[in-house]
Coordinates of C-alpha atoms and ligand atoms in Angstrom, one line a residue:
M1 CA 11.4 22.8 15.9
P2 CA 11.8 22.8 19.6
H3 CA 14.6 21.3 21.7
V4 CA 14.0 18.1 23.5
V5 CA 15.2 16.7 26.9
T6 CA 16.0 13.1 25.9
Q7 CA 16.9 11.2 29.1
S8 CA 16.5 11.0 32.8
C9 CA 18.6 14.2 33.1
C10 CA 20.7 15.4 36.1
S11 CA 18.0 18.0 36.9
D12 CA 20.5 20.4 38.3
A13 CA 18.9 23.3 36.6
S14 CA 21.8 24.6 34.7
C15 CA 19.8 24.6 31.5
M16 CA 17.1 26.8 33.1
V17 CA 19.5 29.5 34.0
A18 CA 20.8 29.4 30.5
C19 CA 17.4 29.5 28.8
P20 CA 16.4 33.1 27.8
V21 CA 12.6 32.4 27.7
N22 CA 12.1 30.2 30.8
C23 CA 10.7 27.3 28.8
I24 CA 12.3 24.5 30.9
H25 CA 10.3 23.2 33.8
P26 CA 9.7 22.2 36.6
G27 CA 12.3 24.6 38.2
P28 CA 13.8 24.4 41.7
T29 CA 10.9 26.7 43.0
E30 CA 8.1 24.8 41.3
D31 CA 6.0 21.9 42.5
G32 CA 7.2 18.6 41.4
F33 CA 10.9 19.6 41.0
S34 CA 12.2 17.3 43.8
T35 CA 10.2 14.3 42.6
S36 CA 10.5 14.7 38.7
S37 CA 12.8 12.2 37.1
M38 CA 13.7 14.8 34.5
V39 CA 12.9 18.4 33.3
F40 CA 10.9 19.3 30.2
I41 CA 11.1 21.8 27.5
D42 CA 7.9 23.6 26.5
P43 CA 7.7 23.3 22.6
A44 CA 5.2 26.2 22.5
T45 CA 7.7 28.6 23.8
C46 CA 11.2 27.3 23.1
V47 CA 12.9 29.6 20.7
D48 CA 15.3 27.0 19.6
C49 CA 18.4 29.0 20.6
G50 CA 20.4 26.0 21.8
A51 CA 21.6 27.9 25.0
C52 CA 20.4 24.9 27.1
V53 CA 22.3 22.4 24.9
T54 CA 25.5 24.3 25.9
A55 CA 24.7 24.5 29.5
C56 CA 23.5 20.9 30.0
P57 CA 26.3 19.0 31.8
V58 CA 25.1 15.5 30.6
D59 CA 24.3 16.1 27.0
A60 CA 20.6 15.4 27.6
I61 CA 19.2 18.1 25.3
K62 CA 18.9 17.8 21.5
P63 CA 17.1 19.7 18.7
H64 CA 14.0 17.9 17.6
G65 CA 15.6 17.1 14.2
K66 CA 18.5 15.2 15.7
L67 CA 16.5 12.8 17.8
T68 CA 17.3 9.1 17.2
P69 CA 14.4 6.7 16.7
A70 CA 14.9 5.5 20.4
E71 CA 14.7 9.2 21.6
L72 CA 11.5 10.1 19.6
P73 CA 9.1 9.2 22.5
F74 CA 10.7 12.2 24.4
L75 CA 9.2 14.7 22.0
E76 CA 5.7 13.6 23.3
I77 CA 6.9 13.3 26.8
N78 CA 8.3 16.9 26.9
A79 CA 5.1 18.3 25.3
R80 CA 2.7 16.2 27.5
Y81 CA 4.3 17.6 30.7
F82 CA 3.0 21.1 29.6
D83 CA -0.4 19.8 28.7
D84 CA -0.6 18.2 32.1
N85 CA 0.6 21.3 33.9
P86 CA -1.4 24.2 32.2
H87 CA -0.8 26.4 35.3
L88 CA 2.9 26.9 34.4
I89 CA 3.8 30.4 33.7
R90 CA 5.5 30.5 30.3
S91 CA 8.1 32.9 28.8
V92 CA 9.1 34.9 31.9
L93 CA 12.8 35.6 31.9
A94 CA 14.8 33.0 33.9
P95 CA 16.3 34.2 37.2
V96 CA 19.9 34.9 37.2
H97 CA 21.9 34.0 40.3
P98 CA 24.4 36.8 41.3
R99 CA 27.5 36.1 43.2
R100 CA 26.7 36.9 46.8
A101 CA 28.4 38.8 49.6
L102 CA 28.2 38.0 53.2
R103 CA 27.0 40.9 55.4
N104 CA 29.8 40.0 57.7
D105 CA 33.5 39.2 57.1
A106 CA 33.5 36.8 54.0
S107 CA 36.9 35.4 54.9
R108 CA 35.1 33.6 57.8
L109 CA 33.5 31.2 55.4
R110 CA 36.1 28.4 55.6
V111 CA 34.1 25.2 55.3
A112 CA 35.1 21.5 55.3
I113 CA 33.0 19.0 53.3
V114 CA 33.1 15.4 54.1
G115 CA 32.4 13.3 50.9
S116 CA 33.1 14.4 47.3
G117 CA 29.9 13.0 45.7
P118 CA 27.2 15.1 43.8
A119 CA 25.9 16.7 47.1
G120 CA 29.5 17.6 48.3
M121 CA 30.5 19.1 45.0
Y122 CA 27.3 21.1 44.7
A123 CA 27.6 22.3 48.3
A124 CA 31.3 23.5 47.5
D125 CA 30.0 25.3 44.5
E126 CA 27.3 27.2 46.5
I127 CA 29.9 28.0 49.2
L128 CA 32.4 29.3 46.6
R129 CA 29.8 31.7 45.3
Y130 CA 30.7 33.9 48.3
P131 CA 33.8 35.9 47.4
G132 CA 36.7 34.9 49.6
A133 CA 35.2 31.7 50.8
T134 CA 37.3 28.5 50.9
V135 CA 36.3 24.8 50.8
D136 CA 38.2 21.7 51.7
V137 CA 36.6 18.5 50.6
Y138 CA 37.6 15.3 52.3
E139 CA 37.1 12.0 50.5
R140 CA 38.0 8.6 51.8
L141 CA 38.6 7.1 48.5
D142 CA 41.5 7.8 46.1
K143 CA 39.1 9.2 43.4
P144 CA 36.4 11.8 43.8
Y145 CA 32.7 12.2 42.8
G146 CA 31.2 9.4 44.8
L147 CA 28.0 8.0 43.2
A148 CA 28.5 10.0 40.0
R149 CA 31.6 7.9 39.4
Y150 CA 30.7 4.7 41.1
G151 CA 26.9 4.6 40.8
V152 CA 26.0 5.6 37.2
A153 CA 25.9 2.7 34.8
P154 CA 28.6 2.6 32.2
D155 CA 26.1 2.4 29.3
H156 CA 24.9 5.9 30.5
Q157 CA 28.0 7.7 29.3
R158 CA 26.2 10.9 28.8
T159 CA 25.1 11.1 32.5
R160 CA 28.7 10.4 33.5
K161 CA 29.6 13.6 31.8
I162 CA 28.5 15.4 35.0
H163 CA 32.2 14.6 36.0
N164 CA 33.1 17.6 33.7
Q165 CA 30.8 20.0 35.6
F166 CA 32.4 18.7 39.0
D167 CA 35.9 19.4 37.5
V168 CA 34.8 22.9 36.7
I169 CA 33.7 23.3 40.3
A170 CA 37.0 21.8 41.6
S171 CA 39.0 24.2 39.5
Q172 CA 37.7 27.3 41.2
P173 CA 40.0 29.3 43.5
G174 CA 39.5 28.4 47.1
F175 CA 38.6 24.7 46.5
Q176 CA 41.0 22.0 47.8
L177 CA 40.3 18.2 47.5
H178 CA 41.9 15.8 50.0
L179 CA 41.8 12.2 48.8
G180 CA 42.3 9.1 50.8
I181 CA 41.3 10.8 54.2
E182 CA 38.6 9.2 56.2
V183 CA 36.9 11.4 58.7
G184 CA 36.6 9.4 62.0
I185 CA 39.8 7.6 61.3
D186 CA 42.4 9.9 59.7
I187 CA 40.9 13.1 61.2
T188 CA 38.1 13.6 63.8
H189 CA 34.9 15.6 63.6
E190 CA 36.3 17.5 66.7
Q191 CA 39.4 18.6 64.6
L192 CA 37.4 19.6 61.7
A193 CA 34.9 21.6 63.9
A194 CA 37.8 23.3 65.5
G195 CA 39.5 24.2 62.2
Y196 CA 36.7 25.4 60.1
T197 CA 33.7 27.8 60.2
A198 CA 31.4 24.8 59.5
V199 CA 31.5 21.2 58.5
I200 CA 29.0 19.8 56.0
Y201 CA 28.7 16.0 55.8
T202 CA 27.7 14.7 52.3
V203 CA 28.4 11.0 52.9
G204 CA 25.5 9.6 51.2
A205 CA 23.7 6.3 52.1
P206 CA 26.4 3.7 51.5
N207 CA 24.6 0.7 53.1
D208 CA 22.1 -1.6 51.3
R209 CA 18.8 -2.6 52.9
K210 CA 18.4 -6.2 53.9
L211 CA 15.4 -8.5 53.1
D212 CA 15.5 -10.5 56.2
I213 CA 14.4 -13.7 54.5
P214 CA 15.9 -17.2 54.8
G215 CA 18.9 -17.9 52.4
E216 CA 19.8 -14.1 52.1
G217 CA 23.4 -14.9 53.4
L218 CA 24.1 -17.6 50.8
P219 CA 27.0 -16.9 48.4
G220 CA 25.5 -15.5 45.2
S221 CA 22.9 -13.5 47.1
M222 CA 24.2 -9.9 47.3
S223 CA 23.1 -6.3 47.0
A224 CA 22.8 -4.5 43.7
T225 CA 24.9 -1.8 45.3
G226 CA 27.9 -4.3 45.5
F227 CA 27.2 -5.4 42.0
V228 CA 27.1 -1.8 40.6
G229 CA 30.3 -1.0 42.5
W230 CA 31.8 -4.1 40.9
Y231 CA 31.2 -3.1 37.3
N232 CA 32.2 0.5 38.1
G233 CA 35.5 -0.4 39.7
H234 CA 34.7 0.8 43.2
P235 CA 37.6 -0.4 45.4
D236 CA 35.3 -1.8 48.1
F237 CA 33.6 -4.2 45.7
C238 CA 36.3 -5.3 43.2
D239 CA 36.7 -8.8 44.8
I240 CA 32.9 -9.7 45.2
D241 CA 31.6 -13.1 44.3
V242 CA 29.9 -12.5 41.0
N243 CA 28.5 -15.8 39.6
L244 CA 27.5 -15.5 35.9
D245 CA 27.6 -19.2 35.2
H246 CA 23.8 -19.7 35.4
E247 CA 21.3 -18.6 32.7
R248 CA 19.2 -16.6 35.1
V249 CA 19.8 -13.8 37.6
V250 CA 16.8 -12.6 39.8
V251 CA 16.7 -8.9 40.9
I252 CA 14.5 -8.0 43.8
G253 CA 13.0 -4.5 43.5
N254 CA 12.1 -2.6 40.4
G255 CA 13.7 0.9 40.9
N256 CA 16.2 2.6 38.6
V257 CA 19.1 0.6 40.2
A258 CA 17.3 -2.6 39.3
L259 CA 16.9 -1.5 35.7
D260 CA 20.6 -0.5 35.6
V261 CA 21.8 -3.9 36.6
A262 CA 19.4 -5.8 34.4
R263 CA 20.7 -3.8 31.4
I264 CA 24.3 -4.4 32.3
L265 CA 23.8 -8.1 32.8
T266 CA 22.1 -8.5 29.4
A267 CA 24.1 -6.0 27.3
D268 CA 26.4 -7.0 24.5
P269 CA 29.9 -6.9 26.1
E270 CA 31.3 -5.5 23.0
S271 CA 29.1 -2.4 23.4
L272 CA 30.2 -2.1 27.1
A273 CA 33.8 -2.4 25.9
K274 CA 33.3 1.0 24.4
T275 CA 32.6 2.5 27.9
D276 CA 34.6 3.0 30.9
I277 CA 33.3 -0.2 32.7
A278 CA 35.8 -1.8 35.0
P279 CA 38.1 -4.1 32.9
A280 CA 37.8 -7.0 35.3
A281 CA 34.0 -6.9 35.1
L282 CA 34.1 -6.6 31.4
D283 CA 36.2 -9.8 31.2
R284 CA 33.7 -11.7 33.4
L285 CA 30.7 -10.3 31.4
R286 CA 32.3 -11.6 28.2
Q287 CA 32.2 -15.1 29.6
S288 CA 28.7 -14.7 31.1
K289 CA 26.1 -17.4 30.6
V290 CA 23.3 -15.2 31.8
R291 CA 20.4 -15.0 29.3
E292 CA 17.5 -13.8 31.4
V293 CA 17.2 -11.3 34.2
V294 CA 13.9 -11.3 36.2
L295 CA 12.9 -8.2 38.2
L296 CA 10.5 -8.8 40.9
G297 CA 8.2 -6.1 41.9
R298 CA 6.2 -6.8 45.1
R299 CA 3.5 -4.4 44.1
G300 CA 1.9 -3.8 40.6
P301 CA 2.9 -1.9 37.5
A302 CA 1.2 1.3 38.8
E303 CA 3.6 1.3 41.9
A304 CA 6.8 0.4 40.0
A305 CA 9.7 2.5 41.3
F306 CA 11.5 3.0 38.0
T307 CA 11.0 6.3 36.3
L308 CA 9.6 7.0 32.7
P309 CA 12.9 8.0 31.0
E310 CA 14.6 4.8 32.3
L311 CA 11.6 2.7 31.2
V312 CA 11.6 4.3 27.7
G313 CA 15.4 3.6 27.5
L314 CA 14.7 0.0 28.4
G315 CA 12.0 -0.4 25.8
A316 CA 14.3 1.0 23.2
L317 CA 17.0 -1.6 23.6
T318 CA 17.3 -3.5 20.4
D319 CA 19.4 -6.6 21.3
V320 CA 17.4 -7.5 24.4
D321 CA 13.7 -8.6 24.6
V322 CA 11.8 -6.9 27.4
V323 CA 8.8 -8.9 28.7
V324 CA 6.1 -7.8 31.1
E325 CA 4.6 -10.6 33.3
N326 CA 2.0 -10.7 36.1
H327 CA 0.7 -7.2 35.1
S328 CA -2.6 -7.7 36.9
E329 CA -4.2 -8.6 33.6
S330 CA -4.3 -5.0 32.4
I331 CA -2.0 -2.0 32.8
S332 CA -3.6 1.3 33.2
C333 CA -2.6 3.7 30.4
D334 CA -3.7 6.7 32.5
T335 CA 0.0 7.6 33.3
Q336 CA 2.9 7.9 30.9
V337 CA 4.7 5.0 32.8
G338 CA 1.5 2.9 32.3
A339 CA 1.4 3.8 28.6
A340 CA 5.1 2.9 28.0
L341 CA 4.7 -0.5 30.0
S342 CA 1.6 -1.3 28.1
S343 CA 3.3 -0.7 24.8
I344 CA 6.2 -3.0 25.8
A345 CA 3.7 -5.7 27.1
G346 CA 1.9 -5.6 23.9
R347 CA 4.7 -6.1 21.4
P348 CA 5.7 -9.4 19.9
A349 CA 8.7 -11.3 21.2
R350 CA 12.0 -10.5 19.6
E351 CA 14.4 -13.0 18.1
V352 CA 17.2 -12.3 20.4
D353 CA 19.0 -14.5 22.9
R354 CA 18.8 -12.3 26.1
R355 CA 15.7 -11.0 27.9
I356 CA 14.6 -8.9 30.8
V357 CA 11.4 -9.9 32.5
L358 CA 9.4 -7.4 34.5
R359 CA 7.4 -9.5 37.0
F360 CA 4.8 -7.7 39.2
R361 CA 3.0 -8.7 42.4
S362 CA 5.8 -11.0 43.3
A363 CA 7.6 -10.9 46.6
P364 CA 10.7 -12.9 47.6
A365 CA 9.9 -15.6 50.3
R366 CA 13.3 -17.4 50.6
I367 CA 16.5 -17.8 48.7
L368 CA 17.2 -21.4 47.9
G369 CA 20.4 -23.4 47.7
N370 CA 22.9 -25.4 49.8
E371 CA 26.4 -24.2 49.2
R372 CA 25.3 -21.2 47.3
V373 CA 22.3 -19.6 45.6
E374 CA 20.3 -22.1 43.3
G375 CA 17.0 -20.4 43.1
I376 CA 14.4 -18.3 44.9
E377 CA 10.9 -19.0 46.1
V378 CA 8.5 -16.3 45.1
Q379 CA 5.2 -15.4 46.6
R380 CA 2.4 -14.0 44.7
T381 CA 1.0 -10.9 46.4
H382 CA -2.3 -9.1 46.3
L383 CA -2.7 -5.4 46.8
V384 CA -4.5 -3.6 49.5
N385 CA -5.3 0.0 49.9
D386 CA -4.1 1.0 53.3
N387 CA -5.2 4.6 53.9
G388 CA -4.2 5.6 50.5
K389 CA -0.9 3.8 50.4
I390 CA -1.0 0.6 48.2
R391 CA 0.6 -2.3 50.1
A392 CA 1.5 -5.9 48.9
T393 CA 0.3 -8.7 51.1
A394 CA 1.5 -12.2 50.4
T395 CA -0.9 -15.0 49.2
D396 CA -0.1 -18.7 49.5
E397 CA 0.6 -19.0 45.8
T398 CA 4.3 -19.6 45.4
T399 CA 6.6 -20.4 42.5
V400 CA 10.3 -21.3 42.4
L401 CA 12.6 -19.6 39.9
E402 CA 16.0 -21.2 39.3
A403 CA 18.9 -18.7 39.5
G404 CA 22.6 -18.5 40.0
M405 CA 22.6 -15.1 41.6
V406 CA 19.9 -13.0 43.4
L407 CA 20.6 -9.3 43.7
R408 CA 18.5 -7.3 46.2
S409 CA 17.9 -3.8 44.8
I410 CA 15.6 -2.6 47.5
G411 CA 17.1 0.8 48.2
F412 CA 20.1 2.2 50.2
Y413 CA 20.5 3.0 53.9
G414 CA 22.7 5.8 55.6
R415 CA 25.6 4.9 57.9
P416 CA 25.9 6.7 61.2
V417 CA 28.5 9.5 61.4
D418 CA 30.8 9.6 64.5
D419 CA 29.6 12.3 66.9
L420 CA 26.4 13.1 65.0
P421 CA 22.8 11.8 66.0
F422 CA 21.3 9.2 63.7
D423 CA 17.7 8.2 62.9
E424 CA 17.6 4.5 62.7
Q425 CA 14.2 4.5 61.0
T426 CA 15.2 6.6 58.0
G427 CA 18.9 6.1 58.0
T428 CA 19.5 9.8 58.1
V429 CA 21.1 12.4 60.4
P430 CA 18.2 14.4 61.9
N431 CA 18.4 18.0 60.7
T432 CA 16.4 21.2 60.0
A433 CA 17.0 22.5 56.5
G434 CA 20.4 20.9 56.7
R435 CA 21.5 22.1 60.2
V436 CA 22.3 19.3 62.6
V437 CA 23.6 21.9 65.2
P438 CA 24.9 25.4 64.3
G439 CA 28.3 24.8 62.7
T440 CA 27.6 21.2 61.6
Y441 CA 25.4 20.4 58.5
V442 CA 24.3 17.7 56.1
A443 CA 23.3 17.6 52.4
G444 CA 22.4 14.8 50.0
W445 CA 21.2 11.3 51.0
I446 CA 22.5 11.5 54.6
K447 CA 20.2 14.4 54.9
R448 CA 17.0 13.5 53.1
G449 CA 17.3 9.8 52.4
P450 CA 18.2 7.9 49.3
T451 CA 15.8 9.5 46.7
G452 CA 16.2 11.7 43.7
F453 CA 18.6 12.2 40.9
L454 CA 22.1 13.6 40.6
G455 CA 20.9 17.2 40.2
T456 CA 18.5 16.9 43.2
N457 CA 21.5 17.3 45.2
R458 CA 22.0 20.9 43.9
T459 CA 18.8 22.2 45.3
C460 CA 19.4 20.1 48.5
A461 CA 22.9 21.6 48.9
Q462 CA 21.6 25.1 48.2
E463 CA 19.2 24.8 51.1
T464 CA 21.8 23.5 53.5
V465 CA 24.4 26.3 52.6
A466 CA 21.5 29.0 52.9
T467 CA 21.0 27.6 56.4
L468 CA 24.7 27.6 57.1
V469 CA 25.0 31.2 56.0
A470 CA 21.9 32.3 57.9
D471 CA 23.4 30.7 61.1
L472 CA 26.8 32.5 60.4
E473 CA 25.1 35.9 60.0
G474 CA 23.0 35.4 63.0
Y475 CA 19.6 35.4 61.4
R476 CA 17.2 32.5 61.3
Ligands
NAP501 P1 14.0 2.7 44.9 O1 13.8 3.6 43.7 O2 13.7 3.1 46.3 O3 13.4 1.3 44.6 C1 13.4 0.2 45.6 C2 12.6 -0.9 45.1 O4 12.7 -2.0 46.1 C3 11.2 -0.7 45.0 O5 10.6 -1.5 43.9 C4 10.6 -1.2 46.3 O6 9.3 -1.7 46.3 C5 11.5 -2.5 46.5 N1 11.6 -3.0 47.8 C6 11.9 -2.4 49.0 N2 11.8 -3.2 50.0 C7 11.4 -4.4 49.5 C8 11.3 -5.7 50.1 N3 11.5 -5.8 51.5 N4 11.0 -6.7 49.3 C9 10.8 -6.5 48.0 N5 11.0 -5.3 47.4 C10 11.3 -4.3 48.1 O7 15.7 2.4 45.0 P2 16.8 2.3 44.0 O8 16.5 1.7 42.7 O9 18.0 1.8 44.8 O10 17.1 3.9 43.6 C11 17.5 4.9 44.6 C12 17.4 6.3 44.0 O11 18.4 6.4 43.1 C13 16.0 6.5 43.4 O12 15.6 7.8 43.7 C14 16.4 6.4 41.8 O13 15.5 7.0 41.0 C15 17.9 6.9 41.8 N6 18.5 6.3 40.6 C16 18.3 7.1 39.5 C17 19.0 6.5 38.4 C18 18.7 7.3 37.1 O14 18.1 8.3 37.0 N7 19.1 6.6 36.0 C19 19.7 5.4 38.4 C20 19.9 4.7 39.7 C21 19.2 5.3 40.8 P3 8.1 -0.9 46.9 O15 7.9 0.3 45.9 O16 6.9 -1.8 46.9 O17 8.6 -0.4 48.2

């Protein structure tokens, strides 16, 4: 009986280091690692030792015999990855990463990290692998861990366990956390650059993208980022205007954040009460009149931005009906996402009072309302192949959906950092393998843009720290 990865895991590769037979893929050096929403265990080579279970920071791995009915699809998902990737070398001993030593004086490695989210914590861990190194992490909020604290949905308690891994990183000798210090206000880049061997910015992509459509500024129209911050108790979003007095909420976009907010809006508040959701948000959700959340994807099912594990989790909800509309008449089952969507689309309606509607080929035209949001006008789109990229173009077929709240969940955008260059197009700080200029570095979303999973930041931070060390040692 093999072990099985059962969720969109953190992908930080801890399990691969622990595995004695190298049966977990894709690894950091393999194709697809940076884009895969999870890692997979090869049932043919797993020796069922359970080492990966102990190493996994988010409790994502289970022995086959302990899968719940909702997790059973992951048995097939894990196995199919290896059927689809027969080139993978199986059963070679996993690499062990030794502690490293600098060629030059190790005590020179004194690094300031700005931001204590996943990229900052993984960068700190990488630096502290060098004996004698020290790290000072500066965080503007009064609690650490950034998106791992304020971005993970409260019904994903296993993913939130990544905090424990960050606590272990923070407990290492040489690690210092400075909370409530905002770089640019309380301390300048110049001061940091003068006081440390190097400065790494891991400040994420805190801004949300805008739709630029009429009505976007109405009360009740807001970013999913703000809504996620609200239910997670982020101090910047505690007081936002959340209107749950209407039966319908419309979410624009169909990425994993859109699925998160749809699940929280339709969840049984008593199940959320068992989580660490912000108490004020729980009180409001207990009085919520919301019965339907509609997710608008401007393109088709094949182009949906959510990932397979998240979709499987959505389909497994028992107290919410999930409905697929406008799916271009047929959904291709060639991909695992297509097969999962098709199975959801084909099942009979459930006798429950809350539902999530996945609507495709539907773009927002304008948000309607006088004093506040009352609805949204939606344009049907058709898809065109533009040099291999599938784009949505609007048709003149429109519909109006009444709604009390419209959440745009269309991705994040970086905020410029004082004294550093900024690329307006991508919302990132231009860099080469993490180097902005020698002595100043970036990692995480401010380096590569708002994509990937918590653990993607480990490989991203590893690359940045390798660049930093190479600069310090004088070789490129
Ligand atoms: P995302 O995955 O980039 O999805 C953005 C969505 O917005 C897409 O559906 C996109 O459609 C749509 N969109 C963009 N501009 C639009 C416009 N002008 N009008 C209509 N729709 C528009 O972003 P995200 O959901 O914020 O997630 C960010 C990252 O965090 C992702 O890598 C995600 O996987 C990760 N994340 C992971 C988890 C998890 O693993 N559980 C949870 C949350 C977030 P097009 O595709 O047509 O552009």
